[in-house]
Short mmCIF file of C-alpha atoms in Angstrom, two decimals:
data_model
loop_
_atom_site.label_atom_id
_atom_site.label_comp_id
_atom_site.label_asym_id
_atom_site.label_seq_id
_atom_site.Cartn_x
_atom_site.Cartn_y
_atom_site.Cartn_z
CA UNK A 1289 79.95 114.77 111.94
CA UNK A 1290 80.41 115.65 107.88
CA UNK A 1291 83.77 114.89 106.65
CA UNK A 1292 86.41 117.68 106.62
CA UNK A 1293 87.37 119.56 103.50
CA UNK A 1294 90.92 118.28 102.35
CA UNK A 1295 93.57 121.04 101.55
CA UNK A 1296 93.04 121.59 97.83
CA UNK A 1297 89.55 119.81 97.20
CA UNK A 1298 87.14 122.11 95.82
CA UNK A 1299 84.63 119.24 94.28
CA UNK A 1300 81.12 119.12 96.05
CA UNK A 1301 81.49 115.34 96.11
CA UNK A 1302 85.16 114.15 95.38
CA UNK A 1303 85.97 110.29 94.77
CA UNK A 1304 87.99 108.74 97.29
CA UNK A 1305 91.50 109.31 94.74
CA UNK A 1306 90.68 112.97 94.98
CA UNK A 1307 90.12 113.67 98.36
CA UNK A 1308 93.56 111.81 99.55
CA UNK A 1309 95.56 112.61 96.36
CA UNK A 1310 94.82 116.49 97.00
CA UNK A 1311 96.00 115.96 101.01
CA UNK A 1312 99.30 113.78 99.68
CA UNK A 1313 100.22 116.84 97.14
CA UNK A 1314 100.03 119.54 100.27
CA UNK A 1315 102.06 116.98 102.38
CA UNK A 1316 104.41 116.38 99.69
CA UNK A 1317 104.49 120.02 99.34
CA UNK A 1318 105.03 121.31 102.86
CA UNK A 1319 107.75 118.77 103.21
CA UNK A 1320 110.30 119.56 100.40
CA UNK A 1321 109.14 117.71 97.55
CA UNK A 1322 109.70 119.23 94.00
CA UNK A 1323 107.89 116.67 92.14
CA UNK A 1324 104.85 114.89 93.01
CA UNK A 1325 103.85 112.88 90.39
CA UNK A 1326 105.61 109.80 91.77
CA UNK A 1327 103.40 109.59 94.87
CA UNK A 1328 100.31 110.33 93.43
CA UNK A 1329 100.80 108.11 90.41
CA UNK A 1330 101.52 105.05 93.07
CA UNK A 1331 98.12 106.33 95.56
CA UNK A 1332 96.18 105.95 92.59
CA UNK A 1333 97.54 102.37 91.70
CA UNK A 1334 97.59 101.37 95.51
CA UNK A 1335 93.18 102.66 95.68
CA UNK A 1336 92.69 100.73 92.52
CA UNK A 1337 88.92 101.22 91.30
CA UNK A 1338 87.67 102.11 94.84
CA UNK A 1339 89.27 105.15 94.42
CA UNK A 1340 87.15 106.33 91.83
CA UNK A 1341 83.66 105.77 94.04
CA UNK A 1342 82.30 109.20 95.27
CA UNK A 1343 82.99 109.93 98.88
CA UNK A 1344 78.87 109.61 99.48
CA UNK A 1345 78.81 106.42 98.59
CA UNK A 1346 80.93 105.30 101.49
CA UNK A 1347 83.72 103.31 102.58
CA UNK A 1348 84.03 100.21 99.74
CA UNK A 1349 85.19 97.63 102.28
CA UNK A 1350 85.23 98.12 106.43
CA UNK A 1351 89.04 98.49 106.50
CA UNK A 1352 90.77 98.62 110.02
CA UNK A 1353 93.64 100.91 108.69
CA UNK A 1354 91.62 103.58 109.90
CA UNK A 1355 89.15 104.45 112.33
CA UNK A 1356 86.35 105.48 109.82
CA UNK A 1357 87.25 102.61 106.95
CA UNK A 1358 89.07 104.92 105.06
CA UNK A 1359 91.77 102.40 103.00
CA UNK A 1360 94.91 104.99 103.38
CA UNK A 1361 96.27 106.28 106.15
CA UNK A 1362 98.97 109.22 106.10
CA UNK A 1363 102.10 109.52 108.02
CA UNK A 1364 105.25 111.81 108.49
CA UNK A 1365 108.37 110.45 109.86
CA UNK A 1366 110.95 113.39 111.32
CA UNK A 1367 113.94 111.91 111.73
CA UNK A 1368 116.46 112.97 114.45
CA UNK A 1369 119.16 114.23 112.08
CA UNK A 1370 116.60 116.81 110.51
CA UNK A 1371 115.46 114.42 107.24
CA UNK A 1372 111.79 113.95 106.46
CA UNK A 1373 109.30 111.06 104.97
CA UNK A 1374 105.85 111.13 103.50
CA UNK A 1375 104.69 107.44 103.85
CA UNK A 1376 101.38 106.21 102.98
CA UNK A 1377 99.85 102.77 104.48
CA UNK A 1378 97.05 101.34 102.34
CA UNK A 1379 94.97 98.27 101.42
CA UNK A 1380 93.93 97.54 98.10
CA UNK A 1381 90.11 96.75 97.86
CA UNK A 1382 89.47 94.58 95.28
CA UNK A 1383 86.16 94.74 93.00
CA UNK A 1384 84.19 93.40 94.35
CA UNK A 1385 85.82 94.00 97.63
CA UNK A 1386 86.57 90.65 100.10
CA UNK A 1387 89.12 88.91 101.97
CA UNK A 1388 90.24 86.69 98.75
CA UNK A 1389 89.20 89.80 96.17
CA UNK A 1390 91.17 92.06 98.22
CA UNK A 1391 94.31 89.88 98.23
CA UNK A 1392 94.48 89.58 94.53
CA UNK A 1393 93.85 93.00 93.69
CA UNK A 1394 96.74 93.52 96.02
CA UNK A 1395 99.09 90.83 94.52
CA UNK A 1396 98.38 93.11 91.49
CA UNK A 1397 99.21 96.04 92.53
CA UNK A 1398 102.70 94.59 93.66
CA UNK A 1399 103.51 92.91 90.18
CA UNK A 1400 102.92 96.18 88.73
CA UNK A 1401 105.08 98.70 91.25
CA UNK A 1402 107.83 96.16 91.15
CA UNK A 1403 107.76 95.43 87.26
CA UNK A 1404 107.51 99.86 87.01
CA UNK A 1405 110.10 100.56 90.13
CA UNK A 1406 112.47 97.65 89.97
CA UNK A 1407 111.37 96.71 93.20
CA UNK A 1408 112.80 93.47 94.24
CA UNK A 1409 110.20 91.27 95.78
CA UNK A 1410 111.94 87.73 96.91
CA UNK A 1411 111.26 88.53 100.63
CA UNK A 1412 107.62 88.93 99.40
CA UNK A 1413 107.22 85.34 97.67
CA UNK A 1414 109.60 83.80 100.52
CA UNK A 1415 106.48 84.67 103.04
CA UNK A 1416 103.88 84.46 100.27
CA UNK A 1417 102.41 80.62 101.00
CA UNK A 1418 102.69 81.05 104.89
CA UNK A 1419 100.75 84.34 105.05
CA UNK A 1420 98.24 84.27 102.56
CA UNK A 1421 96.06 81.85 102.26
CA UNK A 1422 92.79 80.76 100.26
CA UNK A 1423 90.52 82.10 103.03
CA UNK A 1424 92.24 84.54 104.96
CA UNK A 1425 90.79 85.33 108.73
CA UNK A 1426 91.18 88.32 110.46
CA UNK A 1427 90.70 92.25 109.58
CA UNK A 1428 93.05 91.83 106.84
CA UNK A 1429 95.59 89.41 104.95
CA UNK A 1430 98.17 91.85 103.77
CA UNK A 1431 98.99 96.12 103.52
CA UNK A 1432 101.58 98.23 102.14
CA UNK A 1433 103.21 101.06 103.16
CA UNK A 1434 104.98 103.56 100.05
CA UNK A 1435 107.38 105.17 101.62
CA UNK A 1436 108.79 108.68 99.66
CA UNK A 1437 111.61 110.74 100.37
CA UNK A 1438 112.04 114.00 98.75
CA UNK A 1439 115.42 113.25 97.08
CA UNK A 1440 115.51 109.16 97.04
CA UNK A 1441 113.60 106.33 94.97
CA UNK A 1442 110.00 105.18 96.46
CA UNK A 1443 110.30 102.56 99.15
CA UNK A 1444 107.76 99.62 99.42
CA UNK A 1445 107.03 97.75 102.62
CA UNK A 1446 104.48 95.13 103.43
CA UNK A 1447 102.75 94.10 106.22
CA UNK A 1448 101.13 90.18 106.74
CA UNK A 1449 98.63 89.09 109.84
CA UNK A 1450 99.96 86.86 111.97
CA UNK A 1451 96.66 85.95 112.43
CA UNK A 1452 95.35 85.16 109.06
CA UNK A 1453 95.74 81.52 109.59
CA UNK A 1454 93.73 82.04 113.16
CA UNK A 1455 94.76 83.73 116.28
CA UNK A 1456 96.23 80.24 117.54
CA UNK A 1457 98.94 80.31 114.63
CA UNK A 1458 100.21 83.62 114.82
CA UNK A 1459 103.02 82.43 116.85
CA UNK A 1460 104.13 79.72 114.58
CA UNK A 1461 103.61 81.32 111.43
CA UNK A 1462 105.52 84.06 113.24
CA UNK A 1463 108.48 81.78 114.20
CA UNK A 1464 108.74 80.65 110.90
CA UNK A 1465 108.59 83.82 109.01
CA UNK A 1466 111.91 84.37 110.80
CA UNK A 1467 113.23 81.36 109.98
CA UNK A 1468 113.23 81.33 106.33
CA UNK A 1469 114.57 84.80 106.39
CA UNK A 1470 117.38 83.51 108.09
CA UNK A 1471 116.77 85.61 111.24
CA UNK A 1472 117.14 82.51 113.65
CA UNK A 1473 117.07 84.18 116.93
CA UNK A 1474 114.97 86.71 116.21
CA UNK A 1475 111.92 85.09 117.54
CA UNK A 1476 113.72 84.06 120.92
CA UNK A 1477 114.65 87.84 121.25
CA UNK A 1478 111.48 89.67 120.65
CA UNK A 1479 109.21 86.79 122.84
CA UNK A 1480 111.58 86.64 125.97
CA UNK A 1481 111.24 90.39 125.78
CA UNK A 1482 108.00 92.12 124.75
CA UNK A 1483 105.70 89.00 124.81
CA UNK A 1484 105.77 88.28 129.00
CA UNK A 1485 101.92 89.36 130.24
CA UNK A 1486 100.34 86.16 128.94
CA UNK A 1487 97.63 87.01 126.15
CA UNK A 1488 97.51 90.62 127.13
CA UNK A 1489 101.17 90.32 124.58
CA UNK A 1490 99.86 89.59 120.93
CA UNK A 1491 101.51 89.76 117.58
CA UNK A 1492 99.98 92.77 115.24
CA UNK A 1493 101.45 92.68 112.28
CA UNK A 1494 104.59 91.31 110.69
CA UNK A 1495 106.43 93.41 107.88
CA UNK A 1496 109.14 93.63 105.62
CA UNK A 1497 110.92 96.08 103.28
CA UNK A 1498 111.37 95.14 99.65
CA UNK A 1499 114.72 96.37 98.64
CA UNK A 1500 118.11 95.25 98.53
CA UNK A 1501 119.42 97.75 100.91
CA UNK A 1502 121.52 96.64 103.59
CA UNK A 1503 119.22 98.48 106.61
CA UNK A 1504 116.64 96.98 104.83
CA UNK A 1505 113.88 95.42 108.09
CA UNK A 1506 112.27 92.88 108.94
CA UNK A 1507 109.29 94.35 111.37
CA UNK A 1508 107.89 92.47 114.17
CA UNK A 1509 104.69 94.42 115.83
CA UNK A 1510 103.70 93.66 118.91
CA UNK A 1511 100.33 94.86 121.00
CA UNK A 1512 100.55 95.16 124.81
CA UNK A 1513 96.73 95.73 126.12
CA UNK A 1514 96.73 97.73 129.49
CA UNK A 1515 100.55 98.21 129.54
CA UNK A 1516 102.43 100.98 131.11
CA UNK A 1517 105.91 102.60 130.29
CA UNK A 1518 107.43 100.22 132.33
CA UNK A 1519 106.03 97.17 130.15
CA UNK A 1520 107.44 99.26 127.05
CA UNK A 1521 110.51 100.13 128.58
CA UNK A 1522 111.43 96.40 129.78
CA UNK A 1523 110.80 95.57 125.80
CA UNK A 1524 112.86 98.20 124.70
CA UNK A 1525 115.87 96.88 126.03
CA UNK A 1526 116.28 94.08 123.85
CA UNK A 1527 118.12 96.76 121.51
CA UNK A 1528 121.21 98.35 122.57
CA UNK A 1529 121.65 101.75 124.08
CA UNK A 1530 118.12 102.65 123.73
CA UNK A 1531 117.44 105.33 126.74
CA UNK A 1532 114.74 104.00 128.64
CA UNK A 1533 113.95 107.28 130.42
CA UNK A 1534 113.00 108.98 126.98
CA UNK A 1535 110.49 106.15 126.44
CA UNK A 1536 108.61 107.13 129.91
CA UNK A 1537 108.71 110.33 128.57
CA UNK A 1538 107.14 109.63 125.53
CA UNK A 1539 104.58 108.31 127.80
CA UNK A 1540 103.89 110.60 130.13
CA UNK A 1541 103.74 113.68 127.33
CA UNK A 1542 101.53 112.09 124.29
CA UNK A 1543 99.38 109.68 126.88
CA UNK A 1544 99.08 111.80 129.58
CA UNK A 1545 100.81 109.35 131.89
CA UNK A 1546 102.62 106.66 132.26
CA UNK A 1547 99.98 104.30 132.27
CA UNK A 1548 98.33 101.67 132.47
CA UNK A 1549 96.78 102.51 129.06
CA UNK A 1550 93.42 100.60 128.71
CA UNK A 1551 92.33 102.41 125.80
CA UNK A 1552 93.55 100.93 122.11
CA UNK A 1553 97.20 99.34 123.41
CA UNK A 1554 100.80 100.33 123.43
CA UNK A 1555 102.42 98.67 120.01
CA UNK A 1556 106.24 97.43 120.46
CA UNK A 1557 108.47 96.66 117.17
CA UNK A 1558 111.62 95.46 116.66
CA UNK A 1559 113.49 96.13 113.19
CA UNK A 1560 116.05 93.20 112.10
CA UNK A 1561 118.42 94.27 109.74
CA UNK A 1562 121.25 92.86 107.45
CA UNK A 1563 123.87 95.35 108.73
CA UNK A 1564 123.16 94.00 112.53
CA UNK A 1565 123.40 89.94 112.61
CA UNK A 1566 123.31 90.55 116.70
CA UNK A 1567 120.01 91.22 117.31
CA UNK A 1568 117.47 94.02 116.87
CA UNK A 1569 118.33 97.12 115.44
CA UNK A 1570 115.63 99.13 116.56
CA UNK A 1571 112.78 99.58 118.65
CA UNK A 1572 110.17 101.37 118.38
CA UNK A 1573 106.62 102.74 120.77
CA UNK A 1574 103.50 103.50 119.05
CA UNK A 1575 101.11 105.32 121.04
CA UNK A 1576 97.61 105.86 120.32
CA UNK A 1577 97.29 109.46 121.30
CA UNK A 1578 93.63 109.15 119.83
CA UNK A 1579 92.74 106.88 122.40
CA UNK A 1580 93.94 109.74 125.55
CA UNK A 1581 92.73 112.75 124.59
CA UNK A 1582 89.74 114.90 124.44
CA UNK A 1583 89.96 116.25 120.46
CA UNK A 1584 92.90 117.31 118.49
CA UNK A 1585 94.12 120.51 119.86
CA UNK A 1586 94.87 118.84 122.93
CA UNK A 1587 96.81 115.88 120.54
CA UNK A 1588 98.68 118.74 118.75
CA UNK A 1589 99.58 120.22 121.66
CA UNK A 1590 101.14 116.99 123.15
CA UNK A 1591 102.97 116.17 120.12
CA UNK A 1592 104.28 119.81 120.08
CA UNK A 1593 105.86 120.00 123.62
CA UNK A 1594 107.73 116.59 122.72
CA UNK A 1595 108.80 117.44 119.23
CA UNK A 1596 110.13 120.90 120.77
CA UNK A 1597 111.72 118.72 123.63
CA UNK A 1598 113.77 117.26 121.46
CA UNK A 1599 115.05 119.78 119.11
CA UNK A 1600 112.38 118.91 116.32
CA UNK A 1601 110.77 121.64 114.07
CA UNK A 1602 107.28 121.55 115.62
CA UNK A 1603 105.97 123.92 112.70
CA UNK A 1604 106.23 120.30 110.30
CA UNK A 1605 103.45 119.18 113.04
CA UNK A 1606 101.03 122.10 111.73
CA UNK A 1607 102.07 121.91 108.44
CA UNK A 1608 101.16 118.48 107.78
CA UNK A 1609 97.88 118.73 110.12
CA UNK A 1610 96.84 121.88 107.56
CA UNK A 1611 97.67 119.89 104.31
CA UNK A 1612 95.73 116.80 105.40
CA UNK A 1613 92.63 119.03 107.13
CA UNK A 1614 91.16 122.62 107.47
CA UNK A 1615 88.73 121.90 109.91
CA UNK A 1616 89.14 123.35 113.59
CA UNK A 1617 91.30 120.95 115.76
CA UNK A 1618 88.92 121.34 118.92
CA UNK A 1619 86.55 119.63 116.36
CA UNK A 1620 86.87 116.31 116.18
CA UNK A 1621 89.44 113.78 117.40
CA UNK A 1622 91.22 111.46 115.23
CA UNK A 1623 93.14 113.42 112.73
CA UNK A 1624 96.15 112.68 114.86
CA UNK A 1625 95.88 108.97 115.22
CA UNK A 1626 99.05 107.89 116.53
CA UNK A 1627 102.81 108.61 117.19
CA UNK A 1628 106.08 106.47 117.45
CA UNK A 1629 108.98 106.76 118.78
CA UNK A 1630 111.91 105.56 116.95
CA UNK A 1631 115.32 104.27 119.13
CA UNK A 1632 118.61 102.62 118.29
CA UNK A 1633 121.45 102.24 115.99
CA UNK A 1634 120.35 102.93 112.64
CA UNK A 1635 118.34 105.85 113.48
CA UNK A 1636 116.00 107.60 115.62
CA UNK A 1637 113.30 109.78 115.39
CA UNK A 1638 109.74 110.41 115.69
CA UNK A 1639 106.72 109.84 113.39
CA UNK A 1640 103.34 110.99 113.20
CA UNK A 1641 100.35 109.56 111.55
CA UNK A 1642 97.67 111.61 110.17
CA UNK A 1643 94.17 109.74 109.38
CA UNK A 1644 92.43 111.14 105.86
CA UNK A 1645 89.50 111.39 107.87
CA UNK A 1646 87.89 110.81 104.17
CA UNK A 1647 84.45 109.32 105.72
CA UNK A 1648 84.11 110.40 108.91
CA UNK A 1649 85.74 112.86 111.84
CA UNK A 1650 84.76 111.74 115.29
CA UNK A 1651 82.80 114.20 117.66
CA UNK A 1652 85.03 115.56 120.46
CA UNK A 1653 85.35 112.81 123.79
CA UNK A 1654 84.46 110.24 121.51
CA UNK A 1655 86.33 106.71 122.67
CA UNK A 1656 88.51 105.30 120.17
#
């Protein structure tokens, strides 16, 4: 299927920068921002020279951050107490584009947001030698996700592959990511917990923030293939007073059950955090709505009943849906290409990701 027409692009043949920095004004718009230089100044530094190639030209690198290659991925994060966040995950490509290219275009990108933002990056080079090295395996070595609040300084966050050193290392490289972080029981907690089904458990990503705040996280990301609510449920309680029934009913309303889902897998994480020396701070459900519906009405529709559930203002949904895409929801599938849920102590909420769709919008029933 052709690509869709962003919100503001009028261009027969936009580059890459164009196409998502006209969706990230309309988000930024529709979501109280008064200035959006900031975010668009950082896109264009994240795309680096792929995103000046034409959108015909196609994808510079095959990606995973999104279905059709597309190196950004859009997201919207409504928190519980009624504040917003645009947030952007991205990998640099690197010209030429390839695993070792990529990761020094990105290690460029990094000295220059830091040096510009102040961003402090000593978590970064703590994690630096374990995660990244010469030849990195896997889908990717490293991502970042800019995080942007309408009335607060640009966040950075990073994610490594536990896998970049081989599939067969990602639990010790894991282990000792927490280690010299000084998060010595972390690994205990989130294994005895979310990692119990043999290798249908695996470790996605691991991420930190780069800032000196005190609710500043460490991420662990975990994939549970086939799981059910019950599977994310029993990991959930490894943080305190996290309600286990709204979890099956995060289930049962975005995947159309409570399981087990055999499409693209349930995703557990666990935030660590200064503030709480005791053991996770939050957890959080990612559910690949993509993966259990028919097209994107029926996604929007989902999301809907349990934003209004929960005393959410659904019309943010539509908003953010209309900055990113005009074409008809019944369309394609995709657009919407996943949704958390966000439980514990230093705060809850529930985010929605929204795929650029720069490249290529996949045909109604179409398995992803």
């Amino acid at each position: 299927m052709p690509r869709p027409v962003g919100a503001n692009v009028s261009v027969a043949d936009p580059t890459l920068f164009e196409h998502t920095r006209d969706q990230l004004r309309a988000l930024c718009a529709g979501n109280g921002f008064t200035d959006d230089t900031r975010p668009v100044t950082l896109l264009r530094e994240l795309l680096g020279p792929a995103g000046g190639r034409p959108l015909s030209a196609g994808p510079a690198w095959p990606t995973d951050v999104a279905d059709d290659a597309t190196p950004v991925e859009f997201s919207v994060a409504l928190d519980d107490s009624g504040d917003r966040a645009v947030r952007i995950l991205g990998e640099t490509v690197g010209q030429p584009p390839g695993a070792a290219e990529n990761v020094a275009a990105a290690r460029r990108f990094l000295d220059r947001t830091s040096a510009t933002l102040g961003i402090p990056t000593e978590r970064f080079d703590t994690l630096a030698d374990l995660f990244l090295p010469e030849e990195p395996q896997g889908t990717f070595a490293f991502w970042y996700s800019l995080i942007f609040r309408p009335d607060g300084a640009a966040k950075l966050k990073v994610y490594f592959n536990p896998a970049v050193r081989g599939p067969e290392r990602a639990p010790e490289l894991v282990a000792e990511a927490f280690r010299r972080l000084g998060l010595h029981d972390a690994y205990d907690t989130a294994t005895q917990n979310a990692m119990v089904r043999g290798d249908a458990d695996t470790f996605s990503f691991f991420a930190v923030d780069l800032d000196d705040d005190p609710l500043s996280r460490v991420k662990l990301y975990i994939s549970h293939d086939a799981a059910t609510s019950d599977d994310a449920e029993r990991a959930a309680k490894a943080v305190v007073g996290v309600e286990p029934e709204r979890i099956r009913e995060f289930c049962e309303v975005l995947g159309g059950d409570t399981g087990p889902f055999t499409g693209r897998p349930l995703v557990s994480s666990y935030s660590f955090v200064e503030a709480a020396p005791d053991g996770p701070a939050n957890y959080s459900l990612y559910l690949p709505v993509r993966s259990y519906v028919h097209d994107d009405a029926v996604a929007r529709e989902r999301v809907r009943t349990f934003l209004e559930r929960h005393g959410a203002d659904a019309s943010t949904l539509d908003a953010a849906l209309r900055a990113v895409s005009r074409r008809p929801l019944a369309d394609g599938v995709g657009l919407l290409a996943h949704v958390s849920l966000r439980l514990g102590r230093y705060g809850t909420g529930t985010t929605v990701y929204l795929s650029s769709e720069a490249y290529d919008v996949p045909a109604p029933g179409t398995a992803l």
